[in-house]
Amino acid sequence: MTNITLEQVAPDFLEKEKIAHSEIWNKTVSIKKGERLQIVAPSGSGKSSFIHFLYGMRKDYHGNILFDGKPVKNFTPEDTANNRSNHLSIIFQDLRLFPEQTAHENIEIKRLLQPYHQQSKVNEMANALGVSSKLKQLGKTCSYGEQQRIAIIRSLQQPFDFLLLDEPFSHLDENNRKKAMALIEEEATSRGAAIILADLKPIEYFNSERTLHL
Amino acid sequence: MNLSYKHIAHFLNVGQNRSSRYFSYFGLGIGVLLLLCSVQMYININQLIKDKNPRKNGFDYISVTKNITNENMGKDNRFSLAEVADVKAQPFIKDAAPLLANQFRAKASAGNIIPFSTDLFLEAIQDDFLDTLPPTFKWQPGQQDLPIIFSADFLEMYNVFAPAQDLPQLSASSIGAVNITVECYGPMGNRIDFRGHIIAVTDRINSILVPKDFLSWANKNLGNMENPPAARIYIKTTDANSAELLSYLQQKDYHVNKDKTKFGRVKQILQAIVSGLGGFAVLVILLAMMLFSFYLQLVIARSKDNLQLLLTLGYSPGWLSKTVAKKWIPVYAIIILSALALTQVVHFIFQQAFLSGKETLSPFIHPVVVLVAAVLMFLCVTVNYRLIRKLLYKL
């Protein structure tokens, strides 16, 4: 997948005033593979909704989202599953780990689906983000910061063309944010993939080429 | 995807509600066993009743008349041409032929050796309905000799009353030597005599049969109709005990020789019982499958969060449905194969104990039973897969 296009997309539920001031809603926006795009918006302006629309989790919007010219709304559940395992990866704001599985199992269940890295790479990444000692711990017993880093590592285990980040560092300190961002950029670059990062404020250590206000 | 069920097994709460799962397995096993046994017994009954019926040339010949009741006894109860055509048109009746009766007065006497004289009736039927057909059973106008085929039952009756009347008893082979004078009377009292010869004895048709050509000629010249409606017809069928034939005859209120079709009636009753059992078995299977579907719905409802997250991570709902459904294939296979094996045991005991191992019944279950088991297996797996798929697509 090389291109995502938004044609006059706007959430069904958002106030008209917010839509009118947006650089994305009700506009035509094109995002190319390899691009670094930063989306900045305050709470309640639809950042998570935007990421979920792109990931095919919600359809409560009007307008069209096109993947290489094909409307996302027309995709079958199988098409969506194929996109999620080969072309799109995501870090959710609410993390979404299996609470009853260990951190390692949470990563493996994603890695086994479409392995991009060897298992040893998981340990390497865990070391880099300082969670290697947490890999055998159940998801529910890890702190939010640890869970966030596990979720980041999990998102980097598959092939992807676009990486969607929804407030990915909300539970991390400055030092861990930088480390995580560096790892994400390195992984995206190795795949020639785009990063679409949505956050409350601009992130200085993200080498974005474009910033859009939602 | 090199993934298998073991990778996702811990995301499914399959261990919950064990009692309803095992109960549904048990129900399914009982239902399948009942159904397979019913099918095998249905086939056994069919096989045994068919073999009990003595057949000639692979066909049964049955005499059919209309039921004479107090209500219709004054009316014409003969078969119209349309009625004969309707009988012939039935798929389970290979052929039907009316028995042509004499439309004139006929009398027989046997001369001085056997001094008796009696009014008699003559009938004719198309040749291919006769079990014995000597080449001399022919007649043409002007011929004085009249070949006759005589019923074996009538000969038996004659031999019963003959001694009391001071008449000689006759064997089937000696009856041909008796010269019979057949006197035929026209409407004006005119009389034509023929020299009758009994050239064969028949087990099939209870009548005094003459060549059709003769009776047509005599009816035309001495009676008033060449081809009058027949009071009885003979039908030729591959199975006198077929349920379709019996129900057709019952529906038309036609009378048949009960002895010819008595096994058919027994068969009808037995098959009805076995069919009822089969129907009950289908019901048990349906209930067991419903119970199992409730169990599956419960498993999926309890694992909903996990399954939803797997789908969110990119697991295909199609792959998940197939993988989860596959888990139960060995269970279904064990249940259905066990039921099949038990059916074989039941059939073998039936064949050995009740029929003393008669060769007419194979000791092995019929291939149709195996086919039914295969169809059930296919149905169970498909229904299971479709249900899981439907539930997963709903998530």
Coordinates of C-alpha atoms in Angstrom, one line a residue:
Chain A
M1 CA 0.0 0.0 0.0
T2 CA 1.5 3.3 -1.0
N3 CA -1.1 6.0 -0.5
I4 CA -3.9 6.9 1.9
T5 CA -6.3 9.6 0.8
L6 CA -9.0 11.3 2.8
E7 CA -11.8 12.8 0.7
Q8 CA -14.0 15.2 2.7
V9 CA -13.9 13.0 5.8
A10 CA -15.5 14.2 8.9
P11 CA -16.9 12.3 12.0
D12 CA -20.7 12.1 12.1
F13 CA -20.7 13.1 15.7
L14 CA -18.3 16.1 15.8
E15 CA -19.6 19.7 16.1
K16 CA -19.6 21.7 12.9
E17 CA -17.4 24.4 14.4
K18 CA -14.6 22.0 15.2
I19 CA -14.8 20.5 11.6
A20 CA -14.7 24.0 10.1
H21 CA -11.4 24.9 11.8
S22 CA -9.7 21.5 11.1
E23 CA -6.9 21.0 8.5
I24 CA -8.1 17.4 8.0
W25 CA -11.8 17.2 8.5
N26 CA -13.8 17.9 5.3
K27 CA -10.6 18.5 3.4
T28 CA -8.8 16.3 0.9
V29 CA -5.6 15.0 2.4
S30 CA -3.1 12.6 0.9
I31 CA -0.5 10.7 2.9
K32 CA 2.3 8.8 1.1
K33 CA 4.2 5.8 2.2
G34 CA 7.5 6.9 3.8
E35 CA 6.1 10.2 5.0
R36 CA 6.3 11.5 8.6
L37 CA 3.1 13.2 9.5
Q38 CA 2.3 14.8 12.8
I39 CA -1.3 15.5 13.8
V40 CA -1.8 17.9 16.6
A41 CA -5.1 18.5 18.4
P42 CA -6.5 19.2 21.8
S43 CA -8.6 16.6 23.6
G44 CA -12.1 16.0 22.1
S45 CA -11.2 17.0 18.5
G46 CA -11.3 13.4 17.3
K47 CA -7.7 12.2 17.2
S48 CA -8.5 8.7 18.3
S49 CA -11.5 8.6 16.0
F50 CA -9.3 9.7 13.1
I51 CA -6.8 6.9 13.9
H52 CA -9.6 4.3 14.3
F53 CA -11.2 5.4 11.0
L54 CA -7.8 4.8 9.3
Y55 CA -7.4 1.4 11.0
G56 CA -10.9 0.4 9.9
M57 CA -12.3 0.0 13.4
R58 CA -15.1 2.6 13.0
K59 CA -17.2 3.7 10.2
D60 CA -19.2 6.6 11.8
Y61 CA -17.9 9.2 9.4
H62 CA -18.9 10.7 6.1
G63 CA -16.6 11.2 3.1
N64 CA -14.2 8.6 1.9
I65 CA -10.9 7.1 3.1
L66 CA -9.1 5.5 0.2
F67 CA -6.3 3.0 0.4
D68 CA -4.6 3.1 -3.0
G69 CA -7.8 4.5 -4.4
K70 CA -10.1 1.8 -2.8
P71 CA -12.7 3.0 -0.2
V72 CA -12.1 1.5 3.2
K73 CA -15.8 1.3 3.9
N74 CA -16.1 -1.3 1.1
F75 CA -13.4 -3.6 2.6
T76 CA -14.5 -7.1 3.7
P77 CA -13.5 -8.3 7.2
E78 CA -10.9 -10.4 5.5
D79 CA -9.5 -7.4 3.6
T80 CA -9.3 -5.5 6.8
A81 CA -7.5 -8.4 8.5
N82 CA -5.0 -8.5 5.7
N83 CA -4.3 -4.8 5.9
R84 CA -3.8 -5.0 9.7
S85 CA -1.3 -7.9 9.4
N86 CA 0.6 -6.6 6.3
H87 CA 0.1 -2.9 5.7
L88 CA -1.0 -1.1 8.8
S89 CA 0.2 -1.2 12.4
I90 CA -1.0 0.7 15.4
I91 CA -0.2 1.8 18.9
F92 CA -3.5 2.5 20.7
Q93 CA -3.9 5.2 23.2
D94 CA -5.6 2.7 25.5
L95 CA -2.8 0.1 24.8
R96 CA -5.0 -3.0 24.4
L97 CA -2.9 -5.8 25.8
F98 CA -4.2 -9.2 26.9
P99 CA -4.3 -8.7 30.7
E100 CA -4.1 -12.5 31.4
Q101 CA -1.1 -13.1 29.1
T102 CA 2.5 -12.2 29.8
A103 CA 4.2 -9.3 28.1
H104 CA 6.2 -11.7 26.0
E105 CA 3.0 -13.6 24.9
N106 CA 1.3 -10.3 24.1
I107 CA 4.2 -9.5 21.7
E108 CA 4.4 -13.1 20.3
I109 CA 0.7 -13.3 19.4
K110 CA 1.3 -10.3 17.1
R111 CA 4.8 -11.5 15.8
L112 CA 3.5 -15.0 14.9
L113 CA 0.7 -13.6 12.7
Q114 CA 3.1 -12.2 10.1
P115 CA 6.7 -12.5 11.5
Y116 CA 8.9 -9.6 10.4
H117 CA 11.6 -10.1 13.1
Q118 CA 13.2 -13.1 14.7
Q119 CA 12.2 -13.7 18.4
S120 CA 15.7 -12.5 19.5
K121 CA 14.8 -9.0 18.1
V122 CA 12.0 -8.8 20.7
N123 CA 14.5 -9.1 23.5
E124 CA 16.7 -6.5 21.8
M125 CA 13.8 -4.1 21.6
A126 CA 12.8 -4.8 25.2
N127 CA 16.3 -4.1 26.3
A128 CA 16.4 -0.9 24.4
L129 CA 13.1 0.3 26.0
G130 CA 14.0 -1.1 29.5
V131 CA 11.3 -3.7 29.8
S132 CA 13.3 -6.9 29.4
S133 CA 12.7 -7.8 33.0
K134 CA 9.0 -7.4 32.5
L135 CA 8.6 -9.9 29.6
K136 CA 7.4 -12.8 31.9
Q137 CA 5.0 -10.6 33.8
L138 CA 1.3 -10.7 33.2
G139 CA 0.1 -7.7 31.2
K140 CA -2.3 -6.6 33.9
T141 CA 0.5 -6.5 36.5
C142 CA 2.7 -4.1 34.4
S143 CA 2.5 -0.4 35.0
Y144 CA 1.0 1.8 32.3
G145 CA 4.4 3.0 31.3
E146 CA 5.6 -0.6 30.9
Q147 CA 2.4 -1.6 29.1
Q148 CA 2.9 1.3 26.7
R149 CA 6.4 0.1 25.9
I150 CA 5.2 -3.5 25.4
A151 CA 2.5 -2.1 23.0
I152 CA 5.1 -0.2 21.1
I153 CA 7.3 -3.3 20.7
R154 CA 4.2 -5.4 19.7
S155 CA 3.4 -2.9 16.9
L156 CA 6.9 -3.3 15.4
Q157 CA 6.7 -7.1 14.9
Q158 CA 4.9 -7.1 11.6
P159 CA 5.5 -5.7 8.1
F160 CA 3.7 -2.3 7.6
D161 CA 3.5 0.6 5.2
F162 CA 1.8 3.0 7.6
L163 CA 2.3 3.1 11.4
L164 CA -0.5 4.8 13.3
L165 CA 0.4 6.2 16.7
D166 CA -2.3 7.5 19.0
E167 CA -0.7 9.5 21.8
P168 CA 1.9 6.7 22.0
F169 CA 4.0 8.2 24.8
S170 CA 1.3 9.4 27.2
H171 CA 2.6 7.3 30.0
L172 CA 6.3 7.7 29.4
D173 CA 9.0 10.0 30.8
E174 CA 11.1 12.2 28.5
N175 CA 14.0 9.8 28.4
N176 CA 11.8 6.8 27.5
R177 CA 9.9 8.9 25.0
K178 CA 13.0 9.6 23.1
K179 CA 14.2 6.0 23.1
A180 CA 10.8 4.8 21.9
M181 CA 10.6 7.4 19.2
A182 CA 14.1 6.5 18.0
L183 CA 13.1 2.8 17.8
I184 CA 9.9 3.6 16.0
E185 CA 11.6 5.8 13.4
E186 CA 14.3 3.2 12.9
E187 CA 11.7 0.4 12.3
A188 CA 9.6 2.6 10.0
T189 CA 12.7 3.6 8.0
S190 CA 13.8 0.0 7.6
R191 CA 10.3 -0.7 6.0
G192 CA 10.1 2.5 4.1
A193 CA 6.9 3.1 6.0
A194 CA 5.0 6.3 6.9
I195 CA 4.4 7.4 10.5
I196 CA 1.2 9.1 11.4
L197 CA 1.5 10.4 14.9
A198 CA -1.5 12.0 16.7
D199 CA -0.8 13.9 19.9
L200 CA -1.9 16.8 22.0
K201 CA 1.2 18.8 21.4
P202 CA 3.9 18.7 18.7
I203 CA 6.7 16.3 19.6
E204 CA 10.1 17.9 19.0
Y205 CA 12.1 14.7 18.7
F206 CA 9.8 13.4 15.9
N207 CA 11.3 14.3 12.6
S208 CA 8.0 15.1 11.0
E209 CA 7.8 16.5 7.5
R210 CA 4.3 17.9 7.9
T211 CA 2.1 18.9 10.8
L212 CA -1.6 19.1 10.5
H213 CA -4.0 20.5 13.1
L214 CA -7.2 18.4 13.5
Chain B
M1 CA 0.2 -18.0 8.5
N2 CA 2.0 -20.8 10.4
L3 CA -0.3 -20.5 13.3
S4 CA -2.5 -23.2 14.7
Y5 CA -5.2 -23.6 17.4
K6 CA -2.6 -24.0 20.2
H7 CA -1.5 -20.4 19.7
I8 CA -4.9 -19.0 20.3
A9 CA -6.2 -21.8 22.7
H10 CA -5.6 -19.8 25.9
F11 CA -7.7 -16.9 24.5
L12 CA -10.8 -19.1 24.5
N13 CA -12.6 -20.1 27.6
V14 CA -13.5 -23.6 26.3
G15 CA -13.2 -25.2 29.7
Q16 CA -16.3 -23.4 31.0
N17 CA -19.7 -25.2 31.2
R18 CA -18.3 -28.7 30.7
S19 CA -21.5 -30.4 31.7
S20 CA -23.5 -28.9 28.8
R21 CA -20.6 -29.7 26.4
Y22 CA -20.5 -33.4 27.5
F23 CA -24.3 -33.6 27.5
S24 CA -24.4 -32.4 23.9
Y25 CA -21.7 -34.9 22.9
F26 CA -23.7 -37.7 24.6
G27 CA -27.0 -36.5 22.9
L28 CA -25.3 -36.4 19.6
G29 CA -23.9 -39.9 20.0
I30 CA -27.3 -41.3 20.9
G31 CA -29.1 -39.5 18.1
V32 CA -26.6 -40.6 15.5
L33 CA -26.7 -44.2 16.7
L34 CA -30.5 -44.2 16.6
L35 CA -30.5 -42.7 13.1
L36 CA -27.9 -45.1 11.7
C37 CA -29.7 -48.1 13.3
S38 CA -33.0 -46.9 11.9
V39 CA -31.6 -46.6 8.4
Q40 CA -29.9 -50.0 8.6
M41 CA -33.2 -51.6 9.9
Y42 CA -35.2 -49.9 7.2
I43 CA -32.8 -51.5 4.6
N44 CA -33.0 -54.9 6.4
I45 CA -36.8 -54.9 6.4
N46 CA -36.8 -54.0 2.7
Q47 CA -34.3 -56.7 1.9
L48 CA -36.1 -59.4 3.9
I49 CA -39.6 -58.7 2.7
K50 CA -38.5 -58.6 -0.9
D51 CA -36.9 -62.0 -0.5
K52 CA -39.9 -63.6 1.1
N53 CA -42.1 -63.0 -1.9
P54 CA -41.9 -65.7 -4.6
R55 CA -41.4 -64.0 -7.9
K56 CA -41.3 -65.0 -11.5
N57 CA -39.1 -63.3 -14.1
G58 CA -38.4 -60.6 -11.5
F59 CA -42.0 -59.5 -11.5
D60 CA -45.1 -59.9 -9.4
Y61 CA -48.5 -60.3 -11.1
I62 CA -51.5 -59.3 -9.0
S63 CA -55.2 -59.5 -9.7
V64 CA -57.0 -56.2 -9.0
T65 CA -60.8 -55.8 -8.8
K66 CA -63.0 -53.0 -7.5
N67 CA -64.2 -53.4 -3.9
I68 CA -67.8 -54.5 -4.0
T69 CA -69.7 -52.9 -1.1
N70 CA -73.3 -52.7 -0.1
E71 CA -73.3 -49.1 -1.5
N72 CA -71.9 -49.9 -5.0
M73 CA -73.1 -53.5 -5.5
G74 CA -75.9 -52.5 -7.9
K75 CA -73.6 -50.4 -10.1
D76 CA -71.2 -51.2 -12.8
N77 CA -67.9 -51.9 -11.0
R78 CA -65.8 -52.7 -14.1
F79 CA -62.7 -50.8 -15.1
S80 CA -63.1 -48.1 -17.7
L81 CA -60.4 -47.5 -20.3
A82 CA -59.3 -44.4 -18.4
E83 CA -59.0 -46.3 -15.2
V84 CA -56.8 -49.0 -16.8
A85 CA -54.7 -46.2 -18.4
D86 CA -54.3 -44.6 -15.0
V87 CA -53.1 -47.8 -13.4
K88 CA -50.7 -48.3 -16.3
A89 CA -49.3 -44.8 -15.9
Q90 CA -48.1 -45.4 -12.3
P91 CA -44.3 -45.6 -12.2
F92 CA -44.3 -48.6 -9.8
I93 CA -46.6 -50.6 -12.1
K94 CA -44.7 -52.0 -15.1
D95 CA -47.8 -53.0 -17.0
A96 CA -51.5 -53.7 -16.6
A97 CA -53.9 -55.8 -18.6
P98 CA -57.7 -56.2 -18.4
L99 CA -59.1 -59.7 -18.2
L100 CA -61.6 -59.9 -21.1
A101 CA -64.8 -61.8 -20.0
N102 CA -67.3 -63.7 -22.2
Q103 CA -70.4 -61.7 -23.2
F104 CA -72.4 -64.7 -24.1
R105 CA -73.6 -67.9 -22.4
A106 CA -71.0 -70.6 -22.4
K107 CA -71.5 -74.2 -21.2
A108 CA -69.0 -77.1 -20.9
S109 CA -69.6 -80.8 -20.9
A110 CA -67.0 -83.6 -20.8
G111 CA -68.8 -86.3 -22.7
N112 CA -69.4 -89.8 -21.4
I113 CA -66.1 -90.5 -19.6
I114 CA -66.6 -87.7 -17.1
P115 CA -70.4 -87.1 -17.2
F116 CA -70.7 -83.5 -16.0
S117 CA -72.0 -80.4 -17.6
T118 CA -71.8 -76.8 -16.3
D119 CA -72.2 -73.2 -17.3
L120 CA -68.9 -71.6 -17.3
F121 CA -67.1 -68.3 -17.8
L122 CA -64.2 -67.7 -20.1
E123 CA -61.6 -65.1 -19.9
A124 CA -58.7 -63.9 -22.0
I125 CA -55.6 -61.8 -21.3
Q126 CA -52.7 -60.6 -23.3
D127 CA -50.1 -63.4 -23.7
D128 CA -47.2 -61.8 -21.8
F129 CA -49.2 -62.0 -18.6
L130 CA -49.4 -65.8 -18.7
D131 CA -46.8 -67.9 -16.8
T132 CA -47.2 -70.9 -19.1
L133 CA -47.8 -70.2 -22.7
P134 CA -47.8 -73.3 -25.0
P135 CA -47.3 -72.5 -28.7
T136 CA -50.7 -74.1 -29.4
F137 CA -52.5 -71.4 -27.4
K138 CA -53.8 -69.8 -30.5
W139 CA -57.1 -69.6 -32.3
Q140 CA -58.4 -68.2 -35.6
P141 CA -61.9 -68.0 -37.0
G142 CA -63.1 -71.3 -38.4
Q143 CA -61.0 -73.3 -36.0
Q144 CA -63.0 -76.0 -34.1
D145 CA -60.4 -76.8 -31.5
L146 CA -60.3 -74.3 -28.6
P147 CA -57.1 -74.4 -26.5
I148 CA -57.8 -73.6 -22.8
I149 CA -55.5 -72.7 -19.9
F150 CA -57.0 -73.9 -16.7
S151 CA -56.4 -72.5 -13.2
A152 CA -54.5 -74.9 -10.9
D153 CA -56.8 -73.8 -8.1
F154 CA -59.9 -74.8 -10.0
L155 CA -58.4 -78.2 -10.7
E156 CA -57.7 -78.6 -7.0
M157 CA -61.3 -77.7 -6.2
Y158 CA -62.6 -80.1 -8.9
N159 CA -60.5 -82.9 -7.3
V160 CA -62.1 -82.1 -3.9
F161 CA -65.7 -82.4 -5.0
A162 CA -65.2 -85.0 -7.8
P163 CA -65.2 -88.2 -5.6
A164 CA -68.5 -87.2 -4.0
Q165 CA -70.0 -86.8 -7.4
D166 CA -68.6 -90.1 -8.6
L167 CA -66.3 -88.3 -11.0
P168 CA -62.6 -89.3 -11.5
Q169 CA -59.9 -87.2 -9.9
L170 CA -57.5 -85.7 -12.5
S171 CA -53.9 -84.8 -12.4
A172 CA -52.5 -81.7 -14.1
S173 CA -50.9 -83.9 -16.8
S174 CA -53.9 -86.0 -17.5
I175 CA -56.4 -83.2 -17.7
G176 CA -55.2 -82.5 -21.2
A177 CA -56.6 -85.8 -22.3
V178 CA -60.2 -84.9 -21.4
N179 CA -62.3 -83.8 -24.3
I180 CA -64.5 -80.9 -23.4
T181 CA -67.3 -79.6 -25.5
V182 CA -67.6 -75.8 -25.2
E183 CA -71.1 -74.7 -26.1
C184 CA -71.4 -71.1 -27.0
Y185 CA -74.9 -69.5 -27.3
G186 CA -75.8 -66.4 -29.2
P187 CA -78.5 -63.9 -28.2
M188 CA -81.1 -65.6 -30.4
G189 CA -80.4 -69.1 -28.9
N190 CA -78.1 -70.1 -31.8
R191 CA -75.3 -72.4 -30.6
I192 CA -71.8 -73.0 -31.8
D193 CA -69.8 -75.9 -30.3
F194 CA -66.0 -76.0 -30.0
R195 CA -63.7 -78.9 -29.0
G196 CA -62.0 -77.6 -25.9
H197 CA -58.5 -78.9 -24.8
I198 CA -56.9 -78.0 -21.6
I199 CA -53.3 -77.5 -22.8
A200 CA -51.8 -76.0 -19.6
V201 CA -52.5 -75.3 -16.0
T202 CA -51.7 -71.9 -14.5
D203 CA -50.8 -70.9 -10.9
R204 CA -51.0 -67.2 -11.7
I205 CA -54.5 -66.5 -12.9
N206 CA -57.6 -68.0 -11.3
S207 CA -59.7 -68.4 -14.4
I208 CA -60.5 -70.4 -17.5
L209 CA -58.4 -68.8 -20.1
V210 CA -59.0 -69.0 -23.9
P211 CA -57.0 -67.2 -26.6
K212 CA -57.8 -63.5 -26.8
D213 CA -58.6 -63.8 -30.6
F214 CA -61.3 -66.4 -29.8
L215 CA -62.9 -64.3 -27.1
S216 CA -62.9 -61.2 -29.2
W217 CA -64.4 -63.0 -32.1
A218 CA -67.1 -64.8 -29.9
N219 CA -68.0 -61.6 -28.1
K220 CA -68.5 -59.8 -31.4
N221 CA -70.4 -62.6 -33.0
L222 CA -72.3 -64.1 -30.1
G223 CA -72.4 -61.3 -27.6
N224 CA -72.9 -57.7 -28.1
M225 CA -69.5 -56.1 -27.5
E226 CA -66.1 -57.0 -28.9
N227 CA -64.1 -55.4 -26.1
P228 CA -66.3 -54.9 -23.0
P229 CA -64.9 -53.2 -19.9
A230 CA -63.0 -55.6 -17.6
A231 CA -64.2 -56.5 -14.1
R232 CA -60.6 -57.3 -13.1
I233 CA -57.2 -56.4 -14.3
Y234 CA -53.8 -57.9 -13.7
I235 CA -50.9 -55.7 -12.8
K236 CA -47.2 -56.5 -13.3
T237 CA -44.9 -54.9 -10.8
T238 CA -41.3 -55.4 -9.6
D239 CA -42.4 -55.3 -6.0
A240 CA -45.9 -56.3 -4.9
N241 CA -45.0 -55.1 -1.4
S242 CA -44.0 -51.6 -2.3
A243 CA -45.5 -49.1 -0.1
E244 CA -46.4 -46.8 -3.0
L245 CA -48.3 -49.6 -4.8
L246 CA -50.2 -50.4 -1.6
S247 CA -51.1 -46.9 -0.9
Y248 CA -52.2 -46.3 -4.5
L249 CA -54.5 -49.4 -4.4
Q250 CA -55.9 -48.3 -1.0
Q251 CA -56.5 -44.8 -2.3
K252 CA -58.4 -46.1 -5.3
D253 CA -60.3 -48.6 -3.1
Y254 CA -59.2 -51.4 -5.3
H255 CA -59.3 -55.0 -4.0
V256 CA -56.2 -57.2 -4.2
N257 CA -55.3 -60.6 -3.0
K258 CA -54.2 -59.9 0.5
D259 CA -51.9 -62.9 0.6
K260 CA -49.9 -61.4 -2.3
T261 CA -49.3 -58.2 -0.4
K262 CA -49.4 -59.3 3.2
F263 CA -45.6 -58.9 3.6
G264 CA -46.1 -55.4 2.1
R265 CA -48.5 -54.5 4.9
V266 CA -46.1 -55.9 7.5
K267 CA -43.3 -54.0 5.8
Q268 CA -45.4 -50.8 5.8
I269 CA -46.0 -51.0 9.5
L270 CA -42.4 -51.9 10.3
Q271 CA -41.1 -49.2 8.0
A272 CA -43.4 -46.7 9.6
I273 CA -42.1 -47.6 13.1
V274 CA -38.5 -47.4 11.9
S275 CA -39.1 -44.1 10.1
G276 CA -40.7 -42.8 13.3
L277 CA -37.6 -43.9 15.1
G278 CA -35.4 -42.2 12.5
G279 CA -37.5 -39.0 12.8
F280 CA -37.0 -39.1 16.6
A281 CA -33.3 -39.6 16.0
V282 CA -33.1 -36.5 13.8
L283 CA -34.9 -34.6 16.6
V284 CA -32.4 -35.8 19.2
I285 CA -29.5 -34.8 16.9
L286 CA -31.0 -31.4 16.3
L287 CA -31.4 -30.9 20.1
A288 CA -27.9 -32.1 20.8
M289 CA -26.6 -29.7 18.1
M290 CA -28.6 -26.9 19.6
L291 CA -27.2 -27.6 23.0
F292 CA -23.7 -27.6 21.5
S293 CA -24.4 -24.3 19.7
F294 CA -25.5 -22.7 23.1
Y295 CA -22.2 -24.0 24.5
L296 CA -20.3 -22.4 21.6
Q297 CA -22.1 -19.1 22.0
L298 CA -21.3 -19.1 25.7
V299 CA -17.6 -19.8 24.9
I300 CA -17.5 -17.0 22.4
A301 CA -19.4 -14.6 24.6
R302 CA -17.0 -15.3 27.5
S303 CA -14.0 -14.9 25.2
K304 CA -15.4 -11.9 23.5
D305 CA -12.8 -9.4 24.6
N306 CA -9.9 -11.7 23.7
L307 CA -11.3 -12.5 20.3
Q308 CA -12.1 -8.9 19.6
L309 CA -8.5 -8.0 20.4
L310 CA -7.2 -10.8 18.1
L311 CA -9.3 -9.4 15.3
T312 CA -8.0 -5.9 16.0
L313 CA -4.5 -7.1 15.9
G314 CA -5.1 -8.5 12.4
Y315 CA -6.3 -12.1 12.9
S316 CA -8.6 -12.9 10.1
P317 CA -12.2 -13.9 11.2
G318 CA -12.2 -16.6 8.5
W319 CA -9.0 -18.2 9.8
L320 CA -10.2 -17.9 13.4
S321 CA -13.5 -19.6 12.5
K322 CA -11.8 -22.4 10.7
T323 CA -9.2 -22.9 13.4
V324 CA -11.7 -22.9 16.3
A325 CA -14.2 -25.1 14.3
K326 CA -11.4 -27.6 13.5
K327 CA -10.8 -28.2 17.2
W328 CA -14.1 -30.1 17.3
I329 CA -13.6 -32.2 14.2
P330 CA -11.9 -35.1 16.1
V331 CA -14.7 -35.0 18.7
Y332 CA -17.4 -35.3 16.0
A333 CA -15.3 -38.0 14.2
I334 CA -15.0 -40.1 17.4
I335 CA -18.8 -39.7 18.2
I336 CA -19.9 -40.6 14.6
L337 CA -17.4 -43.4 14.1
S338 CA -18.4 -44.9 17.5
A339 CA -22.0 -44.8 16.5
L340 CA -21.2 -46.4 13.2
A341 CA -19.3 -49.2 15.0
L342 CA -22.1 -49.7 17.4
T343 CA -24.6 -49.8 14.5
Q344 CA -22.4 -52.6 13.0
V345 CA -22.6 -54.5 16.3
V346 CA -26.4 -54.1 16.5
H347 CA -26.8 -55.2 12.9
F348 CA -24.5 -58.2 13.3
I349 CA -26.4 -59.3 16.4
F350 CA -29.7 -58.9 14.5
Q351 CA -28.4 -60.8 11.6
Q352 CA -26.9 -63.6 13.7
A353 CA -29.4 -64.0 16.5
F354 CA -32.8 -63.3 14.9
L355 CA -32.1 -64.6 11.4
S356 CA -29.6 -67.3 12.3
G357 CA -27.1 -65.7 9.9
K358 CA -29.2 -66.1 6.8
E359 CA -27.3 -65.3 3.7
T360 CA -30.0 -63.0 2.4
L361 CA -28.7 -60.4 4.8
S362 CA -25.1 -59.3 4.7
P363 CA -23.4 -59.3 8.1
F364 CA -22.0 -55.9 7.3
I365 CA -23.9 -52.6 7.4
H366 CA -25.2 -51.2 4.2
P367 CA -23.0 -48.6 2.3
V368 CA -26.0 -46.2 2.6
V369 CA -25.5 -46.2 6.4
V370 CA -21.9 -45.3 6.0
L371 CA -23.0 -42.6 3.6
V372 CA -25.5 -41.2 6.1
A373 CA -22.7 -41.2 8.7
A374 CA -20.4 -39.3 6.3
V375 CA -23.2 -36.8 5.6
L376 CA -23.9 -36.3 9.3
M377 CA -20.1 -35.7 9.9
F378 CA -20.1 -33.1 7.1
L379 CA -23.3 -31.5 8.4
C380 CA -21.9 -31.3 12.0
V381 CA -18.6 -29.8 10.9
T382 CA -20.3 -27.3 8.5
V383 CA -23.0 -26.2 10.9
N384 CA -20.3 -25.8 13.6
Y385 CA -18.0 -23.8 11.4
R386 CA -20.8 -21.5 10.1
L387 CA -22.1 -20.8 13.6
I388 CA -18.6 -19.9 14.8
R389 CA -18.0 -17.7 11.7
K390 CA -21.3 -16.0 12.2
L391 CA -20.6 -15.3 15.9
L392 CA -17.0 -14.0 15.1
Y393 CA -18.2 -11.8 12.3
K394 CA -20.7 -10.2 14.7
L395 CA -17.9 -9.2 17.1

